[in-house]
Short mmCIF file of C-alpha atoms in Angstrom, two decimals:
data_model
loop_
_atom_site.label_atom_id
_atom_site.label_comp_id
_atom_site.label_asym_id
_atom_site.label_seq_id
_atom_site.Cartn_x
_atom_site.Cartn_y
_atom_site.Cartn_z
CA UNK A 1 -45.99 -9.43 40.75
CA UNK A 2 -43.85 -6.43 40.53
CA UNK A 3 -40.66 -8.76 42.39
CA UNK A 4 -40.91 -11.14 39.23
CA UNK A 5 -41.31 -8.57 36.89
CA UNK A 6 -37.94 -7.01 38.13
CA UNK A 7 -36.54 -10.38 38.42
CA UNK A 8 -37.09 -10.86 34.43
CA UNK A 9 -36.16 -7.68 33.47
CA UNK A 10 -33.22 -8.24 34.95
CA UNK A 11 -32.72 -11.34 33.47
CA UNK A 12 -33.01 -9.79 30.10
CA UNK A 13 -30.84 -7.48 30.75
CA UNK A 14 -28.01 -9.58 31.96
CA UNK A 15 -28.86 -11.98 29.33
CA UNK A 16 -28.23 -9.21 26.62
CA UNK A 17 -25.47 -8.02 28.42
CA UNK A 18 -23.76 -11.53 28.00
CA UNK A 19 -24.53 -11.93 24.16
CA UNK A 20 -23.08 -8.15 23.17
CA UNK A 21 -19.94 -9.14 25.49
CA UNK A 22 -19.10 -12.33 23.95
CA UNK A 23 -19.37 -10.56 19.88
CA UNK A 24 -16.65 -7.73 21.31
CA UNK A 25 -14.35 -10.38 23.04
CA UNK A 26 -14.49 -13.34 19.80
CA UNK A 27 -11.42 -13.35 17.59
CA UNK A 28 -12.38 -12.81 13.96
CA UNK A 29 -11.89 -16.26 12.12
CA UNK A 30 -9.66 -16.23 9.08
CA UNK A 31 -12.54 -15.59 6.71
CA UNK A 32 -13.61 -12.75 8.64
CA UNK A 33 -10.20 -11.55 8.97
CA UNK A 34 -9.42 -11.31 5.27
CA UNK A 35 -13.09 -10.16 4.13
CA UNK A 36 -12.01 -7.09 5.43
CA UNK A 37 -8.33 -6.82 4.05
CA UNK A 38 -7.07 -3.63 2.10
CA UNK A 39 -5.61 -4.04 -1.28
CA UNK A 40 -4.70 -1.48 -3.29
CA UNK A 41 -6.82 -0.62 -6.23
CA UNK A 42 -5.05 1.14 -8.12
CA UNK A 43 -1.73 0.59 -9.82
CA UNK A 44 1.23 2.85 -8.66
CA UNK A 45 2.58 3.33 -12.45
CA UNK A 46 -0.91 4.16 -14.14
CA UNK A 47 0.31 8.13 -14.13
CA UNK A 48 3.84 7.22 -15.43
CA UNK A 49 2.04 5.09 -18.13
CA UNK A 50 0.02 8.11 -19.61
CA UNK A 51 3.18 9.26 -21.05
CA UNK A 52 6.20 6.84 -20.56
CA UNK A 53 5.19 3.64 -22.80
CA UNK A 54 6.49 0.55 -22.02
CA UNK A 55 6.92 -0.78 -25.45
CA UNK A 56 8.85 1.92 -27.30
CA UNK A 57 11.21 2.97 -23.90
CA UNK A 58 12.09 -0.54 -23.00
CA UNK A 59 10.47 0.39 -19.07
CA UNK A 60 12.11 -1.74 -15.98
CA UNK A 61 14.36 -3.49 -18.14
CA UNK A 62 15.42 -6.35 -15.64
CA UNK A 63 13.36 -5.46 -12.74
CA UNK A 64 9.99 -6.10 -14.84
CA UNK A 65 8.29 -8.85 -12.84
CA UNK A 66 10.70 -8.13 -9.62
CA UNK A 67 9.19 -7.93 -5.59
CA UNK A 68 10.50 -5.90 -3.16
CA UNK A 69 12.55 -8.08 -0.85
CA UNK A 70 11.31 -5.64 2.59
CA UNK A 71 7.33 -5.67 1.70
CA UNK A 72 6.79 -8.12 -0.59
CA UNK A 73 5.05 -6.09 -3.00
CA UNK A 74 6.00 -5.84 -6.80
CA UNK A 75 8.89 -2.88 -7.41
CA UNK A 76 6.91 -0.02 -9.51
CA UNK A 77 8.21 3.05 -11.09
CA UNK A 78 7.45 5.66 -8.01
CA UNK A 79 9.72 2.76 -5.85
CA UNK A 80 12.98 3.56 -7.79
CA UNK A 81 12.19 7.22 -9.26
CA UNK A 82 10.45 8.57 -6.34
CA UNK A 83 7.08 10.57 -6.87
CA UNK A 84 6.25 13.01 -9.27
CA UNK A 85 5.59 16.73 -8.81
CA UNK A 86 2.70 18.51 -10.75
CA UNK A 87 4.74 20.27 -12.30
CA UNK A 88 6.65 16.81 -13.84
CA UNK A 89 4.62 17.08 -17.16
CA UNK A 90 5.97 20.47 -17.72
CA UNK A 91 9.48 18.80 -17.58
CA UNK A 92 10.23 19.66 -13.75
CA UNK A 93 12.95 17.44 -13.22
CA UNK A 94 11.84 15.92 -9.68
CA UNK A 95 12.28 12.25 -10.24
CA UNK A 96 15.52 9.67 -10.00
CA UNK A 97 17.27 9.64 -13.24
CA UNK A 98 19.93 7.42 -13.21
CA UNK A 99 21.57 7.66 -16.54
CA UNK A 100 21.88 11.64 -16.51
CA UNK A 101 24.48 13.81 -14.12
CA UNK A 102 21.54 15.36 -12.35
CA UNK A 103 21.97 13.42 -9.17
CA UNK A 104 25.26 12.36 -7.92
CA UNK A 105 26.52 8.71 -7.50
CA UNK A 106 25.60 8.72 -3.57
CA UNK A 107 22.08 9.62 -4.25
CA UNK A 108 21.41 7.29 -7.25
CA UNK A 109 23.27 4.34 -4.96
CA UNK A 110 21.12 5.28 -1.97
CA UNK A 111 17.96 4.41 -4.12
CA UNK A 112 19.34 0.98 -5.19
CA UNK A 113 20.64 0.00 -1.85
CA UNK A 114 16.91 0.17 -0.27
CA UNK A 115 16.30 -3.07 -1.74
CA UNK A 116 19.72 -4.19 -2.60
CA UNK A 117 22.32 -5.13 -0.22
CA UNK A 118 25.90 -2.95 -0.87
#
């Protein structure tokens, strides 16, 4: 009695061992793949939008609606004019600005040419 009680124990054991094995080794099918896929939540320019307003300062001009042609993901404001410091709102000036002498022409170029070809 004790032989076939090993013997099924066993058994149940392999057979468990099996089943766990075979959920590690599948591949994820497509839907389970994408169930789990990150997208961001929030938008880059929400901060910049607190205080720079689209409609009276004419934002992005020609690269409204644009993509990035490396990631595929649309250009937004911290793309071109870098991130903001704490200290921005107190009128640090630590972004791109590309109509003012602050940065020379080989900085403000090296910006562009990240997405644009020279």
């Amino acid at each position: 009695m004790s032989v076939l009680r090993s013997l099924l124990t066993a058994g149940v054991l392999a057979s468990g061992l099996l089943w766990s094995l075979s959920g590690i080794t599948a591949t994820p099918t497509p839907q389970e793949s994408e169930r789990w896929a990150v997208t961001p939540q929030r938008s880059p320019d929400a901060a910049c939008l607190d205080c720079h307003k689209p409609d009276t300062e004419g934002m992005h001009g020609k690269h409204a609606s644009v993509t990035n042609p490396n990631n595929k993901l649309p250009v937004t404001c911290t793309n071109c004019h870098g991130k903001p410091s704490p200290q921005h709102r107190e009128g640090a000036k630590d972004v791109m600005r590309f109509n003012e002498p602050m940065y020379n022409v080989e900085q403000q170029n090296s910006v562009c040419l990240s997405c644009h070809l020279p």
